[in-house]
Coordinates of C-alpha atoms (C1' of nucleotides) in Angstrom, one line a residue:
Chain A
X13 CA 20.4 -8.6 5.0
X14 CA 23.7 -7.3 3.7
X15 CA 24.0 -3.4 3.7
X16 CA 23.1 -1.7 0.6
X17 CA 25.7 -0.5 -1.5
X18 CA 24.3 2.8 -1.6
X19 CA 25.4 4.9 1.4
X20 CA 23.0 4.9 4.4
X21 CA 21.1 8.0 4.8
X22 CA 19.5 8.6 8.1
X23 CA 16.2 8.3 9.0
X24 CA 13.9 8.6 12.1
X25 CA 13.7 4.9 13.0
X26 CA 17.5 4.0 12.8
X27 CA 17.7 7.0 14.7
X28 CA 15.6 5.8 17.4
X29 CA 16.9 2.7 17.7
X30 CA 20.3 4.2 17.7
X31 CA 19.3 6.0 20.7
X32 CA 17.6 3.2 22.3
X33 CA 20.6 1.0 22.4
X34 CA 22.7 4.0 24.1
X35 CA 20.5 4.4 26.6
X36 CA 20.1 0.4 27.2
X37 CA 16.2 0.3 26.4
X38 CA 14.9 -2.9 25.5
X39 CA 17.9 -4.6 27.3
X40 CA 20.0 -3.2 24.3
X41 CA 18.4 -5.6 21.9
X42 CA 17.1 -4.5 18.4
X43 CA 14.5 -7.3 17.1
X44 CA 12.2 -6.3 14.5
X45 CA 9.8 -8.5 12.6
X46 CA 8.1 -8.5 9.1
X47 CA 4.5 -9.4 9.7
X48 CA 2.7 -9.8 6.5
X49 CA -1.0 -11.9 6.2
X50 CA -0.8 -14.7 4.1
X51 CA -4.0 -13.2 1.9
X52 CA -2.1 -12.3 -1.6
X53 CA 1.5 -12.0 -2.8
X54 CA 4.1 -9.7 -1.6
X55 CA 4.4 -6.2 -3.1
X56 CA 7.0 -3.5 -3.5
X57 CA 5.5 -1.8 -0.8
X58 CA 6.4 -5.0 1.1
X59 CA 9.7 -4.7 0.1
X60 CA 10.1 -1.4 1.8
X61 CA 8.8 -2.7 5.0
X62 CA 11.4 -6.0 4.5
X63 CA 14.3 -3.6 4.0
X64 CA 13.6 -1.7 7.4
X65 CA 12.9 -4.3 9.3
X66 CA 15.7 -6.8 8.0
X67 CA 18.0 -4.1 7.2
X68 CA 18.0 -2.2 10.3
X69 CA 17.9 -5.3 12.6
X70 CA 21.0 -6.5 10.5
X71 CA 22.7 -3.0 10.8
X72 CA 22.3 -3.0 14.7
X73 CA 23.1 -6.8 15.1
X74 CA 19.9 -8.0 16.0
X75 CA 17.5 -10.2 14.5
X76 CA 14.2 -10.2 12.4
X77 CA 11.1 -12.8 12.4
X78 CA 9.3 -13.6 9.7
X79 CA 5.9 -13.8 11.2
X80 CA 2.1 -14.6 9.7
X81 CA -0.6 -12.6 10.7
X82 CA -3.3 -15.5 10.0
X83 CA -6.2 -14.4 12.4
X84 CA -8.6 -14.2 9.6
X85 CA -9.0 -17.9 8.3
X86 CA -11.4 -17.0 5.2
X87 CA -8.8 -14.9 3.8
X88 CA -6.0 -16.6 3.9
X89 CA -4.0 -19.6 2.1
X90 CA -0.7 -21.8 2.0
X91 CA -0.3 -20.7 -1.6
X92 CA 0.2 -17.1 0.1
X93 CA 2.6 -18.4 2.7
X94 CA 4.4 -20.1 0.2
X95 CA 5.0 -17.1 -2.2
X96 CA 5.7 -15.0 0.7
X97 CA 8.5 -17.1 2.1
X98 CA 10.0 -17.4 -1.2
X99 CA 9.6 -13.3 -1.7
X100 CA 11.0 -12.5 1.6
X101 CA 14.5 -15.0 0.6
X102 CA 14.8 -13.4 -2.7
X103 CA 15.0 -9.8 -1.2
X104 CA 17.8 -11.2 1.1
X105 CA 15.5 -11.1 4.2
X106 CA 17.3 -13.4 6.7
X107 CA 14.8 -14.8 9.0
X108 CA 17.0 -18.0 9.8
X109 CA 14.3 -20.6 11.1
X110 CA 12.2 -17.9 12.8
X111 CA 9.0 -18.3 10.8
X112 CA 6.3 -17.7 13.2
X113 CA 2.6 -17.5 12.9
X114 CA -0.1 -15.5 15.1
X115 CA -1.8 -19.2 15.0
X116 CA 1.1 -20.5 16.7
X117 CA 0.0 -18.8 19.8
X118 CA -3.7 -19.0 19.7
X119 CA -4.1 -21.1 22.7
X120 CA -2.0 -18.1 24.8
X121 CA -4.2 -15.7 23.2
X122 CA -7.1 -17.2 24.3
X123 CA -5.9 -17.9 27.9
X124 CA -5.1 -13.9 28.0
X125 CA -8.5 -13.3 26.9
X126 CA -9.6 -15.5 30.0
X127 CA -7.5 -13.6 32.1
X128 CA -8.7 -10.3 31.1
X129 CA -12.4 -12.0 31.6
X130 CA -11.5 -12.5 34.9
X131 CA -10.4 -9.2 35.6
X132 CA -13.6 -7.8 34.5
X133 CA -11.9 -6.1 31.5
X134 CA -13.7 -8.2 28.7
X135 CA -16.7 -9.3 28.3
X136 CA -19.1 -11.3 26.0
X137 CA -21.8 -9.5 23.7
X138 CA -24.4 -10.9 22.1
X139 CA -25.4 -8.0 19.5
X140 CA -25.1 -8.2 16.0
X141 CA -22.7 -6.7 13.8
X142 CA -25.1 -4.2 12.6
X143 CA -26.1 -3.2 16.3
X144 CA -22.5 -2.7 17.1
X145 CA -22.3 -0.4 14.2
X146 CA -25.3 0.9 15.4
X147 CA -24.0 1.8 19.1
X148 CA -20.7 2.5 18.2
X149 CA -21.6 6.2 17.7
X150 CA -19.5 8.3 14.8
X151 CA -16.9 11.0 14.8
X152 CA -18.9 13.3 16.9
X153 CA -21.4 11.2 18.8
X154 CA -20.1 9.0 21.8
X155 CA -21.2 5.2 21.5
X156 CA -23.6 3.5 23.9
X157 CA -22.7 0.8 26.0
X158 CA -23.9 -2.4 25.3
X159 CA -26.9 -3.8 27.0
X160 CA -24.5 -7.1 27.8
X161 CA -21.2 -4.9 29.0
X162 CA -21.7 -5.5 32.6
X163 CA -22.7 -9.5 32.7
X164 CA -20.9 -11.2 35.5
X165 CA -17.5 -12.6 35.2
X166 CA -18.9 -16.0 35.6
X167 CA -21.4 -15.8 32.8
X168 CA -18.9 -14.1 30.9
X169 CA -16.3 -17.4 31.4
X170 CA -19.2 -19.6 30.4
X171 CA -20.2 -17.6 27.3
X172 CA -16.7 -17.6 25.8
X173 CA -16.2 -21.2 26.8
X174 CA -19.2 -22.3 24.8
X175 CA -18.5 -19.7 22.2
X176 CA -15.1 -21.8 21.8
X177 CA -17.0 -25.2 21.5
X178 CA -18.8 -24.5 19.2
X179 CA -22.3 -23.8 20.3
X180 CA -23.1 -20.8 18.4
X181 CA -23.3 -19.8 14.9
X182 CA -20.9 -17.3 13.4
X183 CA -21.9 -13.7 14.2
X184 CA -24.0 -14.5 17.4
X185 CA -21.7 -13.4 19.7
X186 CA -18.3 -11.7 20.1
X187 CA -16.1 -11.1 22.8
X188 CA -15.0 -7.2 23.1
X189 CA -12.7 -5.3 25.1
X190 CA -14.4 -3.1 28.0
X191 CA -12.6 0.2 27.6
X192 CA -14.8 3.3 26.9
X193 CA -17.8 3.8 24.2
X194 CA -16.8 7.6 24.9
X195 CA -13.6 7.3 23.6
X196 CA -12.5 9.9 20.9
X197 CA -10.5 7.3 19.6
X198 CA -12.9 4.9 17.9
X199 CA -10.7 1.7 18.3
X200 CA -11.2 2.2 22.2
X201 CA -15.1 2.0 22.1
X202 CA -15.2 -1.8 23.3
X203 CA -13.3 -3.2 20.1
X204 CA -14.1 -7.3 19.2
X205 CA -11.7 -9.2 20.4
X206 CA -13.1 -12.5 19.2
X207 CA -15.4 -13.4 16.5
X208 CA -17.1 -16.8 16.1
X209 CA -15.8 -17.8 12.7
X210 CA -16.8 -22.0 11.7
X211 CA -14.2 -21.6 9.0
X212 CA -11.3 -24.1 8.4
X213 CA -7.5 -22.4 8.9
X214 CA -4.9 -22.8 6.8
X215 CA -2.7 -24.2 9.7
X216 CA -5.1 -25.0 12.5
X217 CA -7.4 -26.6 10.3
X218 CA -10.8 -26.9 12.7
X219 CA -9.3 -26.7 16.1
X220 CA -10.8 -23.2 16.6
X221 CA -14.2 -21.6 15.5
X222 CA -13.2 -18.3 17.2
X223 CA -10.7 -15.8 16.1
X224 CA -8.9 -13.4 18.0
X225 CA -8.9 -9.6 15.7
X226 CA -6.0 -8.4 14.4
X227 CA -6.2 -6.1 17.3
X228 CA -6.5 -8.2 20.1
X229 CA -3.6 -10.6 18.3
X230 CA -0.7 -8.5 17.0
X231 CA 0.7 -6.7 20.0
X232 CA 0.7 -9.8 21.8
X233 CA 2.2 -11.5 19.4
X234 CA 5.3 -9.0 19.2
X235 CA 5.2 -9.1 22.9
X236 CA 5.7 -13.0 22.8
X237 CA 8.4 -12.7 20.2
X238 CA 10.1 -9.9 23.0
X239 CA 10.1 -7.7 19.6
X240 CA 11.8 -4.6 20.6
X241 CA 10.6 -2.4 17.7
X242 CA 7.4 -3.1 16.4
X243 CA 7.6 -1.2 12.9
X244 CA 4.2 -0.8 10.8
X245 CA 2.5 1.7 8.6
X246 CA 0.7 5.0 9.6
X247 CA -2.6 3.8 9.8
X248 CA -2.0 2.0 12.6
X249 CA -0.9 4.9 14.7
X250 CA -4.6 5.2 16.0
X251 CA -4.5 1.8 17.3
X252 CA -1.4 1.9 19.1
X253 CA -3.5 3.1 22.2
X254 CA -5.5 0.0 22.1
X255 CA -2.5 -2.1 21.6
X256 CA -0.7 -0.8 24.6
X257 CA -3.7 -1.1 26.6
X258 CA -4.0 -4.9 25.9
X259 CA -0.6 -5.0 27.2
X260 CA -0.8 -3.4 30.1
X261 CA -3.9 -5.0 31.3
X262 CA -2.0 -8.0 30.6
X263 CA 1.1 -7.4 32.4
X264 CA 3.4 -8.6 29.6
X265 CA 6.3 -7.2 27.9
X266 CA 5.7 -4.1 26.1
X267 CA 7.4 -3.8 22.6
X268 CA 7.4 -0.1 20.8
X269 CA 5.6 0.5 17.9
X270 CA 6.8 3.0 15.4
X271 CA 4.8 4.1 12.3
X272 CA 6.3 4.6 8.8
X273 CA 4.8 5.9 5.4
X274 CA 3.8 3.2 3.3
X275 CA 5.7 3.1 0.0
X276 CA 3.1 4.9 -2.9
X277 CA 4.3 4.4 -6.3
X278 CA 3.1 6.2 -9.8
X279 CA 1.3 4.4 -12.5
X280 CA 0.3 1.8 -9.8
X281 CA -1.2 0.7 -6.6
X282 CA -0.5 -1.4 -3.6
X283 CA -3.9 -2.2 -2.4
X284 CA -4.2 -6.0 -2.1
X285 CA -7.6 -6.3 -2.5
X286 CA -7.2 -4.2 -5.9
X287 CA -4.2 -6.5 -7.0
X288 CA -6.5 -9.5 -6.3
X289 CA -9.4 -7.8 -8.6
X290 CA -6.8 -7.6 -11.3
X291 CA -6.0 -11.4 -11.1
X292 CA -9.3 -12.6 -10.3
X293 CA -11.0 -10.7 -13.3
X294 CA -7.9 -11.5 -15.8
X295 CA -6.8 -8.1 -16.5
X296 CA -2.9 -9.6 -15.8
X297 CA -1.8 -13.1 -16.1
X298 CA -1.7 -13.8 -12.3
X299 CA 0.0 -12.5 -9.3
X300 CA 3.5 -12.8 -10.9
X301 CA 2.4 -11.1 -14.1
X302 CA 5.5 -8.8 -15.0
X303 CA 2.9 -5.9 -14.8
X304 CA 2.5 -6.5 -11.8
X305 CA 3.8 -4.2 -8.7
X306 CA 4.6 -7.7 -6.7
X307 CA 8.0 -8.9 -5.7
X308 CA 7.2 -12.1 -7.8
X309 CA 6.0 -10.2 -10.9
X310 CA 9.4 -7.7 -10.7
X311 CA 11.6 -10.9 -10.5
X312 CA 10.0 -12.4 -13.4
X313 CA 10.3 -9.4 -15.1
X314 CA 13.7 -8.8 -14.4
X315 CA 14.1 -6.8 -11.5
X316 CA 17.0 -7.5 -9.2
X317 CA 17.1 -7.6 -5.6
X318 CA 19.9 -5.5 -5.4
X319 CA 18.2 -3.1 -7.5
X320 CA 15.0 -3.1 -5.4
X321 CA 16.8 -2.7 -2.3
X322 CA 18.6 0.3 -3.4
X323 CA 15.8 1.7 -4.4
X324 CA 13.9 1.3 -0.9
X325 CA 17.1 2.6 0.9
X326 CA 17.1 5.5 -1.5
X327 CA 13.5 6.0 -1.2
X328 CA 13.5 6.8 2.3
X329 CA 11.7 6.4 5.3
X330 CA 9.4 9.4 7.0
X331 CA 6.1 9.7 8.3
X332 CA 5.2 11.7 4.7
X333 CA 2.6 10.5 2.8
X334 CA 3.6 10.7 -0.9
X335 CA 4.0 9.0 -4.3
X336 CA 7.1 8.4 -5.2
X337 CA 8.1 8.2 -9.0
X338 CA 8.2 5.4 -11.2
X339 CA 11.3 6.7 -12.4
X340 CA 13.3 6.6 -9.3
X341 CA 12.6 2.5 -9.1
X342 CA 13.4 2.2 -12.8
X343 CA 17.1 4.2 -12.4
X344 CA 18.3 1.8 -9.9
X345 CA 17.2 -1.3 -11.7
X346 CA 19.0 0.2 -14.5
X347 CA 21.8 0.9 -12.4
X348 CA 22.0 -2.6 -11.1
X349 CA 21.5 -4.3 -14.2
X350 CA 24.0 -2.0 -16.2
X351 CA 26.9 -3.5 -13.9
X352 CA 25.8 -7.1 -14.3
X353 CA 23.6 -7.8 -17.1
X354 CA 25.6 -9.9 -20.3
X355 CA 25.0 -7.5 -23.5
X356 CA 23.9 -9.1 -26.6
X357 CA 22.3 -8.6 -30.0
X358 CA 18.8 -8.6 -30.6
X359 CA 16.5 -7.0 -33.4
X360 CA 13.0 -6.4 -32.0
X361 CA 11.4 -5.4 -35.2
X362 CA 13.7 -6.8 -38.0
X363 CA 14.4 -5.2 -41.4
X364 CA 16.6 -7.3 -44.0
X365 CA 20.0 -5.4 -44.5
X366 CA 21.9 -7.2 -47.6
X367 CA 25.6 -6.4 -48.3
X368 CA 25.8 -6.7 -51.8
X369 CA 29.4 -6.8 -52.2
X370 CA 29.9 -9.6 -49.3
X371 CA 30.9 -13.2 -50.7
X372 CA 27.5 -15.2 -50.7
X373 CA 28.2 -17.6 -48.3
X374 CA 31.2 -16.5 -46.0
X375 CA 30.4 -16.3 -42.4
X376 CA 32.6 -14.7 -40.1
X377 CA 32.5 -15.1 -36.2
X378 CA 33.4 -11.7 -34.7
X379 CA 34.3 -10.9 -31.3
X380 CA 31.9 -9.0 -29.0
X381 CA 32.5 -8.1 -25.5
X382 CA 30.0 -9.2 -23.0
X383 CA 29.8 -6.1 -20.7
X384 CA 31.6 -3.3 -21.0
X385 CA 31.2 -2.4 -17.6
X386 CA 33.1 -5.6 -16.4
X387 CA 36.0 -7.1 -18.3
X388 CA 35.6 -10.4 -16.4
X389 CA 32.5 -11.1 -18.0
X390 CA 35.0 -11.7 -21.4
X391 CA 33.8 -11.7 -25.1
X392 CA 32.1 -14.1 -27.4
X393 CA 31.6 -14.4 -30.9
X394 CA 28.8 -13.7 -33.0
X395 CA 27.9 -14.6 -36.7
X396 CA 28.1 -12.3 -39.5
X397 CA 26.9 -12.9 -43.1
X398 CA 25.8 -11.5 -46.3
X399 CA 22.0 -11.1 -45.0
X400 CA 21.5 -9.5 -41.6
X401 CA 18.8 -8.0 -39.7
X402 CA 18.8 -4.6 -38.5
X403 CA 16.0 -2.4 -36.3
X404 CA 13.5 -1.3 -38.5
X405 CA 13.6 2.3 -36.8
X406 CA 17.5 2.3 -37.6
X407 CA 16.7 3.3 -40.8
X408 CA 15.3 6.1 -42.5
X409 CA 14.4 6.8 -46.4
X410 CA 14.0 10.6 -45.4
X411 CA 16.1 11.2 -42.6
X412 CA 14.8 14.2 -40.5
X413 CA 17.6 16.5 -39.1
X414 CA 18.8 15.0 -36.0
X415 CA 19.2 11.4 -37.3
X416 CA 22.2 9.9 -37.4
X417 CA 21.1 6.3 -38.1
X418 CA 21.1 4.7 -41.8
X419 CA 19.7 6.2 -44.9
X420 CA 20.3 6.2 -48.3
X421 CA 24.0 7.2 -49.3
X422 CA 25.2 7.2 -45.5
X423 CA 27.7 5.0 -43.8
X424 CA 27.1 3.4 -40.4
X425 CA 28.9 1.0 -38.3
X426 CA 27.3 -2.6 -37.5
X427 CA 28.7 -3.1 -34.1
X428 CA 31.6 -5.4 -33.9
X429 CA 31.2 -6.0 -37.8
X430 CA 32.0 -3.6 -40.5
X431 CA 31.3 -0.2 -42.0
X432 CA 28.2 -0.4 -44.5
X433 CA 27.2 2.4 -46.9
X434 CA 23.3 2.2 -48.0
X435 CA 22.8 2.1 -51.8
X436 CA 19.5 1.0 -52.6
X437 CA 16.1 0.0 -50.9
X438 CA 13.6 -2.4 -52.4
X439 CA 9.7 -1.8 -51.3
X440 CA 6.6 -3.6 -51.4
X441 CA 3.3 -2.5 -53.5
X442 CA 2.3 -0.2 -50.5
X443 CA 5.4 1.8 -50.9
X444 CA 6.9 0.5 -47.6
X445 CA 10.7 -0.5 -47.4
X446 CA 11.1 -4.0 -47.0
X447 CA 15.0 -4.3 -47.8
X448 CA 17.8 -2.4 -47.8
X449 CA 21.0 -3.0 -49.7
X450 CA 24.4 -1.8 -48.5
X451 CA 28.0 -2.2 -49.6
X452 CA 30.8 -3.0 -46.8
X453 CA 34.3 -1.4 -46.5
X454 CA 36.4 -4.8 -45.8
X455 CA 38.8 -2.9 -44.0
X456 CA 36.7 -2.0 -41.0
X457 CA 36.6 -5.7 -40.4
X458 CA 35.7 -5.6 -36.1
X459 CA 34.7 -2.2 -36.4
X460 CA 37.5 0.1 -36.5
X461 CA 38.5 2.3 -39.7
X462 CA 42.1 2.3 -40.4
X463 CA 41.9 5.5 -42.0
X464 CA 40.5 7.1 -38.9
X465 CA 37.1 8.3 -40.6
X466 CA 34.2 8.4 -38.4
X467 CA 30.9 7.6 -38.6
X468 CA 27.7 8.9 -36.8
X469 CA 26.2 5.9 -35.8
X470 CA 26.6 2.5 -34.5
X471 CA 23.8 -0.1 -35.1
X472 CA 23.2 -3.6 -33.4
X473 CA 22.1 -6.6 -36.1
X474 CA 21.8 -10.1 -36.2
X475 CA 23.0 -12.6 -39.2
X476 CA 19.8 -13.7 -40.9
X477 CA 20.9 -17.1 -41.5
X478 CA 21.7 -17.7 -37.6
X479 CA 19.5 -15.5 -35.6
X480 CA 17.0 -17.2 -33.3
X481 CA 13.2 -16.6 -33.2
X482 CA 12.1 -15.3 -29.9
X483 CA 8.9 -13.8 -28.9
X484 CA 9.6 -10.7 -27.0
X485 CA 7.0 -8.8 -24.3
X486 CA 7.5 -5.3 -24.1
X487 CA 5.6 -3.7 -21.0
X488 CA 4.4 -0.4 -20.5
X489 CA 2.6 0.9 -17.2
X490 CA -0.6 -1.1 -16.4
X491 CA -2.5 1.9 -16.0
X492 CA -2.2 5.3 -18.0
X493 CA -2.6 7.7 -14.8
X494 CA 0.0 8.5 -12.4
X495 CA -3.1 7.5 -9.7
X496 CA -5.0 4.8 -10.9
X497 CA -7.6 5.6 -8.4
X498 CA -8.4 9.1 -10.3
X499 CA -11.3 8.2 -12.1
X500 CA -14.9 9.8 -13.0
X501 CA -17.6 9.1 -10.8
X502 CA -19.1 5.9 -10.8
X503 CA -16.4 4.0 -12.1
X504 CA -13.6 1.9 -10.9
X505 CA -9.7 1.9 -11.3
X506 CA -9.7 -0.5 -14.0
X507 CA -11.1 2.3 -16.1
X508 CA -7.3 3.4 -16.1
X509 CA -6.1 0.4 -17.2
X510 CA -3.4 0.7 -20.3
X511 CA -4.7 -1.3 -23.1
X512 CA -1.1 -0.9 -24.5
X513 CA 0.5 -2.6 -21.3
X514 CA 1.5 -5.5 -22.9
X515 CA 2.7 -5.9 -26.5
X516 CA 4.1 -9.2 -28.0
X517 CA 6.1 -9.4 -31.0
X518 CA 8.4 -11.7 -32.8
X519 CA 12.3 -10.7 -32.5
X520 CA 15.5 -11.8 -34.0
X521 CA 18.1 -12.6 -31.7
X522 CA 21.6 -13.7 -31.8
X523 CA 22.7 -17.4 -31.2
X524 CA 24.4 -17.2 -27.9
X525 CA 21.1 -16.9 -26.0
X526 CA 20.0 -20.1 -27.0
X527 CA 18.7 -22.0 -24.0
X528 CA 19.1 -19.5 -21.7
X529 CA 17.3 -20.8 -18.5
X530 CA 14.5 -18.6 -17.0
X531 CA 15.4 -15.6 -15.2
X532 CA 18.8 -14.9 -17.4
X533 CA 19.0 -11.2 -17.7
X534 CA 20.2 -9.3 -20.7
X535 CA 20.8 -6.2 -22.5
X536 CA 19.7 -6.3 -25.6
X537 CA 22.1 -3.7 -27.0
X538 CA 20.4 -0.2 -27.3
X539 CA 16.9 -1.6 -26.7
X540 CA 16.9 -2.2 -23.1
X541 CA 17.1 -4.9 -20.4
X542 CA 15.3 -8.2 -21.1
X543 CA 15.0 -11.4 -18.9
X544 CA 14.2 -15.1 -20.1
X545 CA 10.9 -15.8 -19.1
X546 CA 9.4 -19.2 -17.6
X547 CA 7.1 -19.5 -20.1
X548 CA 10.0 -20.2 -22.9
X549 CA 10.3 -23.6 -24.4
X550 CA 13.7 -25.3 -25.6
X551 CA 13.2 -24.0 -29.5
X552 CA 11.1 -20.8 -28.7
X553 CA 12.8 -18.7 -26.2
X554 CA 10.7 -16.0 -24.7
X555 CA 11.9 -13.0 -23.2
X556 CA 10.1 -9.9 -20.9
X557 CA 11.3 -6.2 -21.6
X558 CA 12.4 -5.4 -17.6
X559 CA 13.2 -1.8 -18.9
X560 CA 14.2 0.2 -21.8
X561 CA 17.9 2.0 -21.8
X562 CA 17.5 5.6 -21.4
X563 CA 16.9 6.8 -25.2
X564 CA 18.2 10.4 -26.0
X565 CA 16.7 9.7 -29.8
X566 CA 13.2 9.0 -28.7
X567 CA 13.7 11.8 -26.5
X568 CA 14.5 14.5 -29.3
X569 CA 12.0 12.7 -31.8
X570 CA 9.5 13.7 -29.1
X571 CA 10.2 17.0 -28.8
X572 CA 10.1 17.8 -32.7
X573 CA 6.4 16.8 -32.7
Chain B
rU14 C1' -17.6 17.3 12.2
rG15 C1' -14.4 14.4 17.1
rG16 C1' -9.4 12.1 17.6
rG17 C1' -4.8 10.9 15.2
rA18 C1' -1.0 12.2 11.8
rC19 C1' 1.7 15.2 8.3
rG20 C1' 2.9 20.0 5.2
rU21 C1' 11.1 21.6 2.6
rC22 C1' 12.7 22.0 -5.1
rG23 C1' 8.3 18.8 -10.3
rU24 C1' 9.1 13.7 -7.0
rC25 C1' 11.6 11.6 -2.7
rU26 C1' 14.4 12.4 1.3
rA27 C1' 19.0 15.6 4.5
rA28 C1' 19.6 20.0 7.5
rU29 C1' 18.3 17.6 15.4
rG30 C1' 18.5 26.8 16.9
rG31 C1' 23.8 28.3 13.2
rU32 C1' 25.6 29.4 4.8
rA33 C1' 18.7 24.9 3.2
rA34 C1' 21.8 19.5 1.2
rG35 C1' 21.4 14.7 -2.0
rA36 C1' 19.2 11.5 -5.4
rC37 C1' 15.8 11.2 -9.2
rU38 C1' 13.4 14.0 -13.0
rG39 C1' 14.2 18.1 -16.7
rC40 C1' 17.4 21.0 -19.6
rA41 C1' 22.3 22.2 -22.1
rG42 C1' 27.3 20.5 -23.0
rA43 C1' 31.7 16.8 -23.2
rC44 C1' 32.9 11.9 -24.3
rU45 C1' 31.8 7.3 -26.7
rC46 C1' 32.4 0.7 -31.5
rU47 C1' 25.2 0.9 -27.5
rG48 C1' 22.0 8.4 -29.1
rG49 C1' 23.5 3.0 -23.2
rA50 C1' 27.2 4.0 -19.5
rU51 C1' 30.5 8.0 -17.7
rC52 C1' 31.6 13.3 -16.9
rU53 C1' 30.7 18.5 -16.3
rG54 C1' 27.3 22.4 -15.9
rC55 C1' 22.1 24.8 -14.9
rG56 C1' 17.4 25.0 -12.8
rU57 C1' 13.7 25.3 -9.3
rA58 C1' 11.7 24.4 -2.2
rU59 C1' 11.0 25.7 3.9
rC60 C1' 2.2 26.1 3.6
rG61 C1' 0.6 31.6 5.3
rG62 C1' 0.4 35.0 9.5
rG63 C1' 2.5 36.3 13.8
rG64 C1' 6.0 35.8 18.2
rU65 C1' 10.6 34.0 21.1
rU66 C1' 15.9 34.6 19.9
rC67 C1' 21.8 37.9 18.0
rG68 C1' 20.1 34.1 14.8
rA69 C1' 13.8 29.9 12.8
rG70 C1' 12.5 24.8 8.0
rU71 C1' 13.5 23.7 13.1
rC72 C1' 10.6 26.3 19.3
rC73 C1' 5.5 28.9 20.7
rC74 C1' 0.4 30.6 18.8
rU75 C1' -2.7 31.2 14.9
rG76 C1' -4.8 29.8 10.0
rC77 C1' -4.6 27.0 6.0
rG78 C1' -4.2 22.1 3.5
rU79 C1' -3.5 16.7 2.9
rC80 C1' -3.9 11.7 4.9
rC81 C1' -6.0 7.8 8.2
rC82 C1' -9.9 6.2 11.5
rA83 C1' -17.3 4.9 12.2
rG84 C1' -14.8 -4.0 9.8
rC85 C1' -16.9 -9.4 14.0
rC86 C1' -10.5 -7.0 7.6
rA87 C1' -5.3 -6.8 8.6

RNA sequence: UGGGACGUCGUCUAAUGGUAAGACUGCAGACUCUGGAUCUGCGUAUCGGGGUUCGAGUCCCUGCGUCCCAGCCA
């Protein structure tokens, strides 16, 4: 991954790596890995992990592997593998041809289990899941030894082999590590290493009917790949002694595990289980719904990899459990989009504006700049005519004090067009303004006034005859509360779903955007950033609002209420 | 409750015994053919109590608070 544009700030993992490199630990190598389970789509929390693992490896001249932790065939699918590969690539993670799977190592992991049995460090246990739970003890009480704990090596070897060959039904037996049922660390109380699962695996098919537990497999996978720094999240801190135990008993290469804080964001959640529920129950339209905190959802919404990376870099790495404000993410998305998105004019909620003194059939193609932040983006022309659409919210018949936009008698600038002055309005039976009439000053063509007179507002517009109809999807946060899990007793997070998280409207957009490919990003001037959705058809573009622009007027208006 | 970890502005992160800093947010202003962008200014923090030290956010003791662990999930 290329170093991010934001200046790198120190973090404790980088410090550890730098120190290790300086001291010659791990033969002076840095080799990390990003180890997702293919049981769902990647989310922005994974983006942070990707940024750390690929970013640090790149920074220190090392490598980072992509490895799938696919030890549970019941939850894992090829669809997830494919989406994860796509998302990591999109974010800029450079894993070369180093795509690995825990399942690649199943035979080796099995052989190691046999080695542990032979060393008297593992045994086949006939207790049911329920019985194991009951004999594990709890936070204050030690556990009880399994009655099968002292089986002979020969018997364990035979039984384990028979487990593998499929003689027993699911759950009948497990292979357990023989450690210490009285350990204050529950992970050390003879944890299960293998369980019987007659399930088809997305890669190994029906080769196996026993599968290693994550805790028994993960550290060894890192060891096999000679990972120097195994970076993971805080909840695995308690598991580190177990991983170290396996590595030590086996006498194999020992990676160094470092734990960091998971990313939490306000108004959303990262639990894959809960995200899956949102998808399955139809609260959103798939994993890549633009309201989802998934990488694919954010991509579809118009977020950029650079914006996401800068956000991750600035959000930081520590061991403090916290919740980062969504505003920080949005800031970095806006910052990136501001320098790269092409500007166009699009009217979200059209109000007709007629210029009474403009020639009936005249059309002028006026120059407009594509990106004031980037002159190399050039210019385009936009059609101007007698009948236009402006934004409904840009006109007030009875303007409040700080409202600078159009109102009866007031002159404003139509961007790149002319100064116009409102002369009258047309209303419907309900008294709503349906049409605004203006006169224009031909001397202000292009938007400049030769006499130097000023105007307090510049507004966007489209020519009614030339505008394209577009569907626009406006998004708000998926949840109404900063913490979606903050619910009354007996309810779940779905109680906090925001009924207004998606609003679909019909907009009028300037013709230059016709035929834009999905994922093309624009700024609709004064309205926000928008991204062409994959549901678009040639005649009918669909835009997702990525994020609004900062809106000073909205703030003023809100305050006055 | 046993174990593990963590407590610095509203939020996220720096400060590695030596002037508590930055970003976001908020507020105020300048500028502007986007009430955008940009620029300027302002504000708020070391969980409490002891101790060590010339000097403590940092080290020690103690109290408090938060998070994680009792899956044959990862």
